[in-house]
């Protein structure tokens, strides 16, 4: 005889064991855990209002010590209510309330091996996980979900970056194979979304393997999960389409925030250049154009993607911050995958004033990669650097645990130049589980098969704590009315409502920020009338500004007064859409649009303006004067220098509570160079920081630049670089270039001869070192590294103060090393450059073996 435990929200705790029929009448969602004593198996059934949405599905786990999938018996059970309130920095709504019934069933198998099955039931779904009495290796799970074969399904073939297209099929009709979380099913009048929550480095991620007949088996992405004790939540979000879409169950199941003070975490809009012009992140002047665009449109960030240089990022950061804009930087994940790399890089980003990082190409759901997520989230939080994961797994509730995680990719987004038919699937699938970095609003980049109204609706339909806009400034400026709307759209929401829609056809969302509602609607297919019932509004008249298509030239905006009983109707073209801004229709109010804040005009002068030569143990004086040139005063001004790490400054910051137009705040300080100061270039930024309404803090800075001259003799690999650029991965010290990660090279080898000292690079590359005119000779043996599997070719150049001092001919793989012996007397700045040999940069792994500099004492 089967034994069934019915779990039905808080009433299961209050009323004890309820019969299934009574439980269904009291609670919309129920979970039935059934034990079959014949084979000793347990299964889970999920119902909504008495309708079965997940048929009996196996539960159980296999570890290195025991098979806990059959021959099982129940030992005990207990039930409690989980009640929590928490606040997010991103998502569908900031303030969250959790009310779950949690039942813990202690289960034993052969040899009295045990585990606890922990089941939670909420108004919007069911979740369960396995808890083991001690850490052990997990081999697999019996976990599966049995969905009616005729249920409509929206699935994505699994790949580790979660970027494949989603498509419509049926639960039973889908081909056998792996599908990615989250997966959506329409079971009669109910919807079911399968996914997982609270997955971190203690476990591995998973996919859903369709084994036939609508059964979807949880498949771990590691064959052996090491040292596991508490598994992730196997999560079933259940309800009508609005309940599923608006669900926060994935976040509700995650661990609480590990960051007490979140005041430094700031979502917002981001200007981003990579998609519209791939080479632009390597262009300092072009990035300044994006900064200027962001500043005048009130966008708080610019993301500088792959190609940026440490030669100019500090200056770009200062330029941006003076305009009220902050800089975010892209990284390949293996530039930050070790603790040593993060310890070297993250403090440097802090000193530059960078506010966050985009980390890319993780492309794995393995336990080891999840341990990387854990480590970099902890380290960036410690340094108060926000983060965005690309080429990543899906959200698992990490944004609750680490609220400085602003968004994640894991979507077939704008970078794939997608067709529009996938757009109305994403908000009902991928975006349900967390912020989604689709990089929307492609007006001129991409296939251009959607209307302008469709594109500008995407930042409302899609939720992302950071919204990275896909196109270039000139494109947006050519659509001024569309841009005006984008300037108004926030990325933080107090409330989210699905107004109407159906996966793959239409999606209309309303999201509230403060007193204003933003509505976005998208459709695919032919022209139609889209509607948005306004019953999400409160009482009183409302001013509704509707933004609709006007051919491909731009959009138009019209205003009307409406109420919560009205329905907004908009004619849209093929693959069209619309947007709206709604605010209280108070007396005299003519628009819901707010003015775009701008920072006041100010100026900062510093001395010395020429480069400083500072020997170890010496001192030098710096001054700064900050002036307000705007009629708007600034508040809480602090003027101070920041010395390099390990250096000291004599003199206190200069402060004032209020600085008005024409007033000047000045200071003078003495900088002490330590006797242990390393040679090379340095900066001493002098900054004025102040507050002004609409900006958390404005930072205006200029840098006194100088040089600690090199003395004695040293290998180049032991010296600090002013900057280093490389054609593939980072420049490596005392090893070959290797692959794209840091520290992954091999011993340097040229034509069979191995070298222990030198730098390994990949064309095109440049290493810059400040000398200060005190050195006399540079020597090296140069050539192509033997690790290249196909012929490489490069040209080596030694450049002093912009002048080529020695250059090789084309050197190829297998050529004998060429000796360089270069007179560098009087050279201030030395550059070691490697260019390709005229046949492209592929395989151009080049070595500056035994690179050495001799200087005066």
PDB file of C-alpha atoms in Angstrom, residues 310 335 341 716-717 721 723-745 758-768 832 834 846 848:
ATOM      1  CA  UNK A 310      45.549  49.932 -19.048  1.00  0.00           C
ATOM      2  CA  UNK A 335      42.252  36.620 -16.358  1.00  0.00           C
ATOM      3  CA  UNK A 341      45.207  37.328 -10.303  1.00  0.00           C
ATOM      4  CA  UNK A 716      62.471  42.866 -17.876  1.00  0.00           C
ATOM      5  CA  UNK A 717      60.236  40.109 -16.479  1.00  0.00           C
ATOM      6  CA  UNK A 721      55.131  47.386 -16.806  1.00  0.00           C
ATOM      7  CA  UNK A 723      51.270  48.918 -19.806  1.00  0.00           C
ATOM      8  CA  UNK A 724      51.104  45.613 -21.629  1.00  0.00           C
ATOM      9  CA  UNK A 725      48.901  44.669 -24.571  1.00  0.00           C
ATOM     10  CA  UNK A 726      48.827  41.241 -26.162  1.00  0.00           C
ATOM     11  CA  UNK A 727      47.207  39.557 -29.137  1.00  0.00           C
ATOM     12  CA  UNK A 728      46.032  36.505 -27.157  1.00  0.00           C
ATOM     13  CA  UNK A 729      45.740  36.294 -23.409  1.00  0.00           C
ATOM     14  CA  UNK A 730      48.027  38.275 -21.093  1.00  0.00           C
ATOM     15  CA  UNK A 731      51.753  38.904 -21.477  1.00  0.00           C
ATOM     16  CA  UNK A 732      53.505  36.151 -19.516  1.00  0.00           C
ATOM     17  CA  UNK A 733      56.584  36.533 -17.322  1.00  0.00           C
ATOM     18  CA  UNK A 734      59.286  33.830 -17.506  1.00  0.00           C
ATOM     19  CA  UNK A 735      57.115  31.525 -19.609  1.00  0.00           C
ATOM     20  CA  UNK A 736      55.688  31.303 -23.094  1.00  0.00           C
ATOM     21  CA  UNK A 737      52.399  32.947 -24.065  1.00  0.00           C
ATOM     22  CA  UNK A 738      50.517  29.669 -23.755  1.00  0.00           C
ATOM     23  CA  UNK A 739      46.761  29.931 -24.122  1.00  0.00           C
ATOM     24  CA  UNK A 740      44.287  32.678 -23.244  1.00  0.00           C
ATOM     25  CA  UNK A 741      44.643  32.398 -19.471  1.00  0.00           C
ATOM     26  CA  UNK A 742      47.199  33.950 -17.164  1.00  0.00           C
ATOM     27  CA  UNK A 743      50.056  31.694 -16.046  1.00  0.00           C
ATOM     28  CA  UNK A 744      49.211  28.929 -18.541  1.00  0.00           C
ATOM     29  CA  UNK A 745      52.430  29.109 -20.573  1.00  0.00           C
ATOM     30  CA  UNK A 758      62.053  36.526 -20.414  1.00  0.00           C
ATOM     31  CA  UNK A 759      58.549  37.519 -21.485  1.00  0.00           C
ATOM     32  CA  UNK A 760      56.210  35.488 -23.658  1.00  0.00           C
ATOM     33  CA  UNK A 761      53.854  37.401 -25.943  1.00  0.00           C
ATOM     34  CA  UNK A 762      51.527  36.977 -28.912  1.00  0.00           C
ATOM     35  CA  UNK A 763      51.447  39.387 -31.843  1.00  0.00           C
ATOM     36  CA  UNK A 764      50.290  42.115 -31.874  1.00  0.00           C
ATOM     37  CA  UNK A 765      51.849  43.017 -28.542  1.00  0.00           C
ATOM     38  CA  UNK A 766      53.563  45.891 -26.772  1.00  0.00           C
ATOM     39  CA  UNK A 767      55.223  46.092 -23.356  1.00  0.00           C
ATOM     40  CA  UNK A 768      55.999  49.619 -22.119  1.00  0.00           C
ATOM     41  CA  UNK A 832      59.043  46.198 -26.810  1.00  0.00           C
ATOM     42  CA  UNK A 834      55.939  42.391 -31.719  1.00  0.00           C
ATOM     43  CA  UNK A 846      56.908  35.170 -29.592  1.00  0.00           C
ATOM     44  CA  UNK A 848      61.798  38.089 -25.574  1.00  0.00           C
TER      45      UNK A 848
END
